[in-house]
Amino acid sequence: MDVREAIEKLNELELREFAYNHAMGILYYDGATGAPKRSAEPRGKTLGILAGEAYKISTDREAVALLDFLREHSDELDADTLRRVELREKGLKELRAVPVETYIEYTELMNEADAVWHEAKEKSDYAMFEPVLKRVIDFTKLFAEKVAPDKSPYDYCLDKYEEGLTMAKCDEFFAKLRERIVPLVKRVEAAGQPDDSCAKVLFPVEKQREFSDILMAKIGIPRDRCAIGETEHPFTTDFSRNDVRITTHYHERAFLSSMYSVIHEGGHALYELGCDPKFSYTGLSGGVTMGIHESQSRFFENVIGRSREFIGLIYPDAARLCPELGKYSVEELYRAANRAEPSLIRTEADELTYALHVMVRYDMERQMINGAVDMKELPEMWNALYKEYLGVTVPDDKHGILQDSHWAGAGIGYFPSYALGSAYGAQFLAKMRESLDFEKTVASGDLAPIRDWLGERIWKYASSRKPEWILENAMEAPFDPKYYLDYLEGKMKDVYGI
Ligand code: ZN
């Protein structure tokens, strides 16, 4: 076998892996969107078998020998292939950490945990979720111990979602955020809240569905490659750059909730849709890390979506679909959409207090994974942290510890990506302003120059580069949370006059 043949074999192997992931992803998406409630059991069995087969393909002797061969010939490989080898080695280490039976058990647990979480949340009953959460945590600890015995277990979790991220980096980042966000929240509270009755008008769900299509068109999503579904907890899933699915939820008297979910998930979708096709069906396809992913979704949601210009842009359609909204001005809608106030639900949180919600989860997870916590005490811990960081009283588990789906999907270590992503986005904006007039571009309704900027500097690389490389390539400077804090201060000054 020569290197050329080895790369061909690698292409075949990764195409087969893609096929299994594709099938499993569609099953998951179907389970979350249209499938009847009791389909969880048969789906779990199918997913278990598919995951077992996929496991065998990725870990069998031939796949391992191929990887060894490529590693031995690394000086003859181009940068993209080297990165594929590196990512495969990392993935293989993860897969081989436990025997196949344990791996299948873990996949089945994910499916079960998701169903249990949905029901527990509906009933606002943490005790119901506790046993599966305990198993998720035990599995996470087991993987950490096997895959990265030399690392602190929570550092292992963080690195899964943002390559290279550690608790030390998070601590420094969150400390900087806390220093300026906490006093800013106090100043905003003292300034008094703008009226937000325009955000509570009755906007029929049918009309909101129509509005979602308009929003997707405004941000430039090609609908022949991206569909929208409905779920309790909005998410994006990508099967390939030709098939991305986003979801949203509709509440008649809270249309902004769906509007910003569509734009947020739309940002994730645009990133996936903008990956260079040369990476399709390989280990380099798709966005690189969750931190970079969230930087794109939150950029669209907040930096673009909550700007005065974007709100002006969508206002005529919104008012046409919901005449009651037409009684309010663009400025009133802008202020309502940017109202900053400590609250209970992270996904509905404003830009200013958002990072505080993330800090609660960061503190919790760290103790759950690194320490020995009593599972029964988790809701109390959660409620106490909400009181401390946001000053709000959590009324029940539904509005507290059960609000997010992440832990049910073993997404422990994911949350810091949201805060980091928001901060990356503010620095992208500062850099972008050097070459384009951001406000004028948004107001024009043609966001192509913004998409091109992001596409050229971030999207097209897919997973072919490490996140730090992508950040520095886009920012032309090291990452600095100062841009985010300046951005937040500027925004609050504009909205609250402080
Ligand atoms: Zn997101």
mmCIF file with all atom_site columns, N, CA and C in Angstrom, residues 291-338:
data_model
loop_
_atom_site.group_PDB
_atom_site.id
_atom_site.type_symbol
_atom_site.label_atom_id
_atom_site.label_alt_id
_atom_site.label_comp_id
_atom_site.label_asym_id
_atom_site.label_entity_id
_atom_site.label_seq_id
_atom_site.pdbx_PDB_ins_code
_atom_site.Cartn_x
_atom_site.Cartn_y
_atom_site.Cartn_z
_atom_site.occupancy
_atom_site.B_iso_or_equiv
_atom_site.pdbx_formal_charge
_atom_site.auth_seq_id
_atom_site.auth_comp_id
_atom_site.auth_asym_id
_atom_site.auth_atom_id
_atom_site.pdbx_PDB_model_num
ATOM 1   N N  . GLY A 1 291 ? -17.552 25.894 20.609 1.00 0.00 ? 291 GLY A N  1
ATOM 2   C CA . GLY A 1 291 ? -17.253 27.304 20.882 1.00 0.00 ? 291 GLY A CA 1
ATOM 3   C C  . GLY A 1 291 ? -17.345 28.128 19.599 1.00 0.00 ? 291 GLY A C  1
ATOM 4   N N  . ILE A 1 292 ? -16.729 27.636 18.533 1.00 0.00 ? 292 ILE A N  1
ATOM 5   C CA . ILE A 1 292 ? -16.783 28.351 17.248 1.00 0.00 ? 292 ILE A CA 1
ATOM 6   C C  . ILE A 1 292 ? -18.225 28.299 16.715 1.00 0.00 ? 292 ILE A C  1
ATOM 7   N N  . HIS A 1 293 ? -18.880 27.176 16.901 1.00 0.00 ? 293 HIS A N  1
ATOM 8   C CA . HIS A 1 293 ? -20.263 27.065 16.434 1.00 0.00 ? 293 HIS A CA 1
ATOM 9   C C  . HIS A 1 293 ? -21.151 28.094 17.131 1.00 0.00 ? 293 HIS A C  1
ATOM 10  N N  . GLU A 1 294 ? -21.033 28.153 18.454 1.00 0.00 ? 294 GLU A N  1
ATOM 11  C CA . GLU A 1 294 ? -21.867 29.114 19.182 1.00 0.00 ? 294 GLU A CA 1
ATOM 12  C C  . GLU A 1 294 ? -21.492 30.557 18.833 1.00 0.00 ? 294 GLU A C  1
ATOM 13  N N  . SER A 1 295 ? -20.262 30.779 18.445 1.00 0.00 ? 295 SER A N  1
ATOM 14  C CA . SER A 1 295 ? -19.887 32.149 18.050 1.00 0.00 ? 295 SER A CA 1
ATOM 15  C C  . SER A 1 295 ? -20.684 32.569 16.820 1.00 0.00 ? 295 SER A C  1
ATOM 16  N N  . GLN A 1 296 ? -20.973 31.607 15.950 1.00 0.00 ? 296 GLN A N  1
ATOM 17  C CA . GLN A 1 296 ? -21.733 31.932 14.745 1.00 0.00 ? 296 GLN A CA 1
ATOM 18  C C  . GLN A 1 296 ? -23.219 32.088 15.049 1.00 0.00 ? 296 GLN A C  1
ATOM 19  N N  . SER A 1 297 ? -23.769 31.150 15.819 1.00 0.00 ? 297 SER A N  1
ATOM 20  C CA . SER A 1 297 ? -25.204 31.215 16.123 1.00 0.00 ? 297 SER A CA 1
ATOM 21  C C  . SER A 1 297 ? -25.518 32.466 16.934 1.00 0.00 ? 297 SER A C  1
ATOM 22  N N  . ARG A 1 298 ? -24.672 32.752 17.909 1.00 0.00 ? 298 ARG A N  1
ATOM 23  C CA . ARG A 1 298 ? -24.946 33.904 18.769 1.00 0.00 ? 298 ARG A CA 1
ATOM 24  C C  . ARG A 1 298 ? -24.627 35.216 18.047 1.00 0.00 ? 298 ARG A C  1
ATOM 25  N N  . PHE A 1 299 ? -23.757 35.179 17.072 1.00 0.00 ? 299 PHE A N  1
ATOM 26  C CA . PHE A 1 299 ? -23.511 36.371 16.261 1.00 0.00 ? 299 PHE A CA 1
ATOM 27  C C  . PHE A 1 299 ? -24.773 36.725 15.466 1.00 0.00 ? 299 PHE A C  1
ATOM 28  N N  . PHE A 1 300 ? -25.376 35.701 14.867 1.00 0.00 ? 300 PHE A N  1
ATOM 29  C CA . PHE A 1 300 ? -26.598 35.961 14.098 1.00 0.00 ? 300 PHE A CA 1
ATOM 30  C C  . PHE A 1 300 ? -27.743 36.366 15.026 1.00 0.00 ? 300 PHE A C  1
ATOM 31  N N  . GLU A 1 301 ? -27.862 35.636 16.122 1.00 0.00 ? 301 GLU A N  1
ATOM 32  C CA . GLU A 1 301 ? -28.969 35.914 17.055 1.00 0.00 ? 301 GLU A CA 1
ATOM 33  C C  . GLU A 1 301 ? -28.863 37.332 17.651 1.00 0.00 ? 301 GLU A C  1
ATOM 34  N N  . ASN A 1 302 ? -27.704 37.648 18.176 1.00 0.00 ? 302 ASN A N  1
ATOM 35  C CA . ASN A 1 302 ? -27.585 38.881 18.955 1.00 0.00 ? 302 ASN A CA 1
ATOM 36  C C  . ASN A 1 302 ? -26.988 40.060 18.197 1.00 0.00 ? 302 ASN A C  1
ATOM 37  N N  . VAL A 1 303 ? -25.801 39.827 17.641 1.00 0.00 ? 303 VAL A N  1
ATOM 38  C CA . VAL A 1 303 ? -25.104 40.962 17.020 1.00 0.00 ? 303 VAL A CA 1
ATOM 39  C C  . VAL A 1 303 ? -25.915 41.465 15.813 1.00 0.00 ? 303 VAL A C  1
ATOM 40  N N  . ILE A 1 304 ? -26.366 40.528 14.985 1.00 0.00 ? 304 ILE A N  1
ATOM 41  C CA . ILE A 1 304 ? -27.192 40.925 13.842 1.00 0.00 ? 304 ILE A CA 1
ATOM 42  C C  . ILE A 1 304 ? -28.656 41.054 14.279 1.00 0.00 ? 304 ILE A C  1
ATOM 43  N N  . GLY A 1 305 ? -29.200 39.953 14.834 1.00 0.00 ? 305 GLY A N  1
ATOM 44  C CA . GLY A 1 305 ? -30.643 39.869 15.082 1.00 0.00 ? 305 GLY A CA 1
ATOM 45  C C  . GLY A 1 305 ? -31.195 40.889 16.060 1.00 0.00 ? 305 GLY A C  1
ATOM 46  N N  . ARG A 1 306 ? -30.386 41.291 17.026 1.00 0.00 ? 306 ARG A N  1
ATOM 47  C CA . ARG A 1 306 ? -30.878 42.269 18.005 1.00 0.00 ? 306 ARG A CA 1
ATOM 48  C C  . ARG A 1 306 ? -30.418 43.688 17.677 1.00 0.00 ? 306 ARG A C  1
ATOM 49  N N  . SER A 1 307 ? -29.868 43.882 16.492 1.00 0.00 ? 307 SER A N  1
ATOM 50  C CA . SER A 1 307 ? -29.460 45.250 16.122 1.00 0.00 ? 307 SER A CA 1
ATOM 51  C C  . SER A 1 307 ? -30.692 46.036 15.697 1.00 0.00 ? 307 SER A C  1
ATOM 52  N N  . ARG A 1 308 ? -30.613 47.328 15.871 1.00 0.00 ? 308 ARG A N  1
ATOM 53  C CA . ARG A 1 308 ? -31.727 48.214 15.486 1.00 0.00 ? 308 ARG A CA 1
ATOM 54  C C  . ARG A 1 308 ? -32.036 48.047 13.995 1.00 0.00 ? 308 ARG A C  1
ATOM 55  N N  . GLU A 1 309 ? -30.969 47.880 13.204 1.00 0.00 ? 309 GLU A N  1
ATOM 56  C CA . GLU A 1 309 ? -31.135 47.783 11.746 1.00 0.00 ? 309 GLU A CA 1
ATOM 57  C C  . GLU A 1 309 ? -31.881 46.513 11.347 1.00 0.00 ? 309 GLU A C  1
ATOM 58  N N  . PHE A 1 310 ? -31.534 45.388 12.003 1.00 0.00 ? 310 PHE A N  1
ATOM 59  C CA . PHE A 1 310 ? -32.210 44.129 11.639 1.00 0.00 ? 310 PHE A CA 1
ATOM 60  C C  . PHE A 1 310 ? -33.674 44.182 12.064 1.00 0.00 ? 310 PHE A C  1
ATOM 61  N N  . ILE A 1 311 ? -33.907 44.734 13.236 1.00 0.00 ? 311 ILE A N  1
ATOM 62  C CA . ILE A 1 311 ? -35.293 44.830 13.698 1.00 0.00 ? 311 ILE A CA 1
ATOM 63  C C  . ILE A 1 311 ? -36.101 45.723 12.746 1.00 0.00 ? 311 ILE A C  1
ATOM 64  N N  . GLY A 1 312 ? -35.473 46.778 12.260 1.00 0.00 ? 312 GLY A N  1
ATOM 65  C CA . GLY A 1 312 ? -36.128 47.635 11.267 1.00 0.00 ? 312 GLY A CA 1
ATOM 66  C C  . GLY A 1 312 ? -36.422 46.852 9.988  1.00 0.00 ? 312 GLY A C  1
ATOM 67  N N  . LEU A 1 313 ? -35.515 45.954 9.673  1.00 0.00 ? 313 LEU A N  1
ATOM 68  C CA . LEU A 1 313 ? -35.628 45.176 8.442  1.00 0.00 ? 313 LEU A CA 1
ATOM 69  C C  . LEU A 1 313 ? -36.797 44.181 8.477  1.00 0.00 ? 313 LEU A C  1
ATOM 70  N N  . ILE A 1 314 ? -37.005 43.555 9.632  1.00 0.00 ? 314 ILE A N  1
ATOM 71  C CA . ILE A 1 314 ? -38.053 42.525 9.700  1.00 0.00 ? 314 ILE A CA 1
ATOM 72  C C  . ILE A 1 314 ? -39.406 43.094 10.156 1.00 0.00 ? 314 ILE A C  1
ATOM 73  N N  . TYR A 1 315 ? -39.359 44.330 10.647 1.00 0.00 ? 315 TYR A N  1
ATOM 74  C CA . TYR A 1 315 ? -40.570 44.919 11.225 1.00 0.00 ? 315 TYR A CA 1
ATOM 75  C C  . TYR A 1 315 ? -41.778 44.926 10.265 1.00 0.00 ? 315 TYR A C  1
ATOM 76  N N  . PRO A 1 316 ? -41.623 45.341 9.010  1.00 0.00 ? 316 PRO A N  1
ATOM 77  C CA . PRO A 1 316 ? -42.808 45.381 8.136  1.00 0.00 ? 316 PRO A CA 1
ATOM 78  C C  . PRO A 1 316 ? -43.487 44.016 7.990  1.00 0.00 ? 316 PRO A C  1
ATOM 79  N N  . ASP A 1 317 ? -42.695 42.955 7.870  1.00 0.00 ? 317 ASP A N  1
ATOM 80  C CA . ASP A 1 317 ? -43.286 41.622 7.751  1.00 0.00 ? 317 ASP A CA 1
ATOM 81  C C  . ASP A 1 317 ? -43.942 41.192 9.055  1.00 0.00 ? 317 ASP A C  1
ATOM 82  N N  . ALA A 1 318 ? -43.262 41.479 10.160 1.00 0.00 ? 318 ALA A N  1
ATOM 83  C CA . ALA A 1 318 ? -43.816 41.104 11.465 1.00 0.00 ? 318 ALA A CA 1
ATOM 84  C C  . ALA A 1 318 ? -45.155 41.817 11.691 1.00 0.00 ? 318 ALA A C  1
ATOM 85  N N  . ALA A 1 319 ? -45.198 43.089 11.346 1.00 0.00 ? 319 ALA A N  1
ATOM 86  C CA . ALA A 1 319 ? -46.419 43.868 11.564 1.00 0.00 ? 319 ALA A CA 1
ATOM 87  C C  . ALA A 1 319 ? -47.542 43.430 10.604 1.00 0.00 ? 319 ALA A C  1
ATOM 88  N N  . ARG A 1 320 ? -47.151 42.992 9.424  1.00 0.00 ? 320 ARG A N  1
ATOM 89  C CA . ARG A 1 320 ? -48.155 42.489 8.472  1.00 0.00 ? 320 ARG A CA 1
ATOM 90  C C  . ARG A 1 320 ? -48.778 41.186 8.992  1.00 0.00 ? 320 ARG A C  1
ATOM 91  N N  . LEU A 1 321 ? -47.931 40.317 9.539  1.00 0.00 ? 321 LEU A N  1
ATOM 92  C CA . LEU A 1 321 ? -48.424 39.031 10.035 1.00 0.00 ? 321 LEU A CA 1
ATOM 93  C C  . LEU A 1 321 ? -49.148 39.173 11.373 1.00 0.00 ? 321 LEU A C  1
ATOM 94  N N  . CYS A 1 322 ? -48.785 40.191 12.116 1.00 0.00 ? 322 CYS A N  1
ATOM 95  C CA . CYS A 1 322 ? -49.401 40.408 13.426 1.00 0.00 ? 322 CYS A CA 1
ATOM 96  C C  . CYS A 1 322 ? -49.743 41.893 13.554 1.00 0.00 ? 322 CYS A C  1
ATOM 97  N N  . PRO A 1 323 ? -50.933 42.281 13.059 1.00 0.00 ? 323 PRO A N  1
ATOM 98  C CA . PRO A 1 323 ? -51.286 43.708 13.018 1.00 0.00 ? 323 PRO A CA 1
ATOM 99  C C  . PRO A 1 323 ? -51.180 44.407 14.383 1.00 0.00 ? 323 PRO A C  1
ATOM 100 N N  . GLU A 1 324 ? -51.407 43.645 15.471 1.00 0.00 ? 324 GLU A N  1
ATOM 101 C CA . GLU A 1 324 ? -51.324 44.263 16.786 1.00 0.00 ? 324 GLU A CA 1
ATOM 102 C C  . GLU A 1 324 ? -49.921 44.810 17.056 1.00 0.00 ? 324 GLU A C  1
ATOM 103 N N  . LEU A 1 325 ? -48.943 44.117 16.508 1.00 0.00 ? 325 LEU A N  1
ATOM 104 C CA . LEU A 1 325 ? -47.556 44.552 16.671 1.00 0.00 ? 325 LEU A CA 1
ATOM 105 C C  . LEU A 1 325 ? -47.326 45.882 15.951 1.00 0.00 ? 325 LEU A C  1
ATOM 106 N N  . GLY A 1 326 ? -48.073 46.089 14.876 1.00 0.00 ? 326 GLY A N  1
ATOM 107 C CA . GLY A 1 326 ? -47.956 47.312 14.089 1.00 0.00 ? 326 GLY A CA 1
ATOM 108 C C  . GLY A 1 326 ? -48.292 48.576 14.867 1.00 0.00 ? 326 GLY A C  1
ATOM 109 N N  . LYS A 1 327 ? -48.930 48.391 16.029 1.00 0.00 ? 327 LYS A N  1
ATOM 110 C CA . LYS A 1 327 ? -49.260 49.574 16.848 1.00 0.00 ? 327 LYS A CA 1
ATOM 111 C C  . LYS A 1 327 ? -48.021 50.121 17.561 1.00 0.00 ? 327 LYS A C  1
ATOM 112 N N  . TYR A 1 328 ? -46.979 49.324 17.562 1.00 0.00 ? 328 TYR A N  1
ATOM 113 C CA . TYR A 1 328 ? -45.747 49.759 18.245 1.00 0.00 ? 328 TYR A CA 1
ATOM 114 C C  . TYR A 1 328 ? -44.719 50.189 17.201 1.00 0.00 ? 328 TYR A C  1
ATOM 115 N N  . SER A 1 329 ? -43.726 50.943 17.671 1.00 0.00 ? 329 SER A N  1
ATOM 116 C CA . SER A 1 329 ? -42.700 51.417 16.736 1.00 0.00 ? 329 SER A CA 1
ATOM 117 C C  . SER A 1 329 ? -41.505 50.452 16.699 1.00 0.00 ? 329 SER A C  1
ATOM 118 N N  . VAL A 1 330 ? -40.654 50.642 15.691 1.00 0.00 ? 330 VAL A N  1
ATOM 119 C CA . VAL A 1 330 ? -39.431 49.845 15.577 1.00 0.00 ? 330 VAL A CA 1
ATOM 120 C C  . VAL A 1 330 ? -38.581 50.036 16.836 1.00 0.00 ? 330 VAL A C  1
ATOM 121 N N  . GLU A 1 331 ? -38.520 51.282 17.278 1.00 0.00 ? 331 GLU A N  1
ATOM 122 C CA . GLU A 1 331 ? -37.701 51.599 18.457 1.00 0.00 ? 331 GLU A CA 1
ATOM 123 C C  . GLU A 1 331 ? -38.211 50.856 19.697 1.00 0.00 ? 331 GLU A C  1
ATOM 124 N N  . GLU A 1 332 ? -39.524 50.783 19.836 1.00 0.00 ? 332 GLU A N  1
ATOM 125 C CA . GLU A 1 332 ? -40.089 50.058 20.990 1.00 0.00 ? 332 GLU A CA 1
ATOM 126 C C  . GLU A 1 332 ? -39.747 48.575 20.910 1.00 0.00 ? 332 GLU A C  1
ATOM 127 N N  . LEU A 1 333 ? -39.820 48.043 19.699 1.00 0.00 ? 333 LEU A N  1
ATOM 128 C CA . LEU A 1 333 ? -39.492 46.619 19.529 1.00 0.00 ? 333 LEU A CA 1
ATOM 129 C C  . LEU A 1 333 ? -38.002 46.381 19.787 1.00 0.00 ? 333 LEU A C  1
ATOM 130 N N  . TYR A 1 334 ? -37.181 47.304 19.333 1.00 0.00 ? 334 TYR A N  1
ATOM 131 C CA . TYR A 1 334 ? -35.729 47.208 19.552 1.00 0.00 ? 334 TYR A CA 1
ATOM 132 C C  . TYR A 1 334 ? -35.421 47.178 21.052 1.00 0.00 ? 334 TYR A C  1
ATOM 133 N N  . ARG A 1 335 ? -36.051 48.064 21.781 1.00 0.00 ? 335 ARG A N  1
ATOM 134 C CA . ARG A 1 335 ? -35.787 48.141 23.222 1.00 0.00 ? 335 ARG A CA 1
ATOM 135 C C  . ARG A 1 335 ? -36.328 46.894 23.939 1.00 0.00 ? 335 ARG A C  1
ATOM 136 N N  . ALA A 1 336 ? -37.478 46.418 23.504 1.00 0.00 ? 336 ALA A N  1
ATOM 137 C CA . ALA A 1 336 ? -38.042 45.205 24.131 1.00 0.00 ? 336 ALA A CA 1
ATOM 138 C C  . ALA A 1 336 ? -37.150 43.992 23.847 1.00 0.00 ? 336 ALA A C  1
ATOM 139 N N  . ALA A 1 337 ? -36.627 43.920 22.629 1.00 0.00 ? 337 ALA A N  1
ATOM 140 C CA . ALA A 1 337 ? -35.788 42.767 22.254 1.00 0.00 ? 337 ALA A CA 1
ATOM 141 C C  . ALA A 1 337 ? -34.436 42.810 22.954 1.00 0.00 ? 337 ALA A C  1
ATOM 142 N N  . ASN A 1 338 ? -34.081 43.966 23.483 1.00 0.00 ? 338 ASN A N  1
ATOM 143 C CA . ASN A 1 338 ? -32.790 44.106 24.149 1.00 0.00 ? 338 ASN A CA 1
ATOM 144 C C  . ASN A 1 338 ? -32.911 44.358 25.644 1.00 0.00 ? 338 ASN A C  1
#
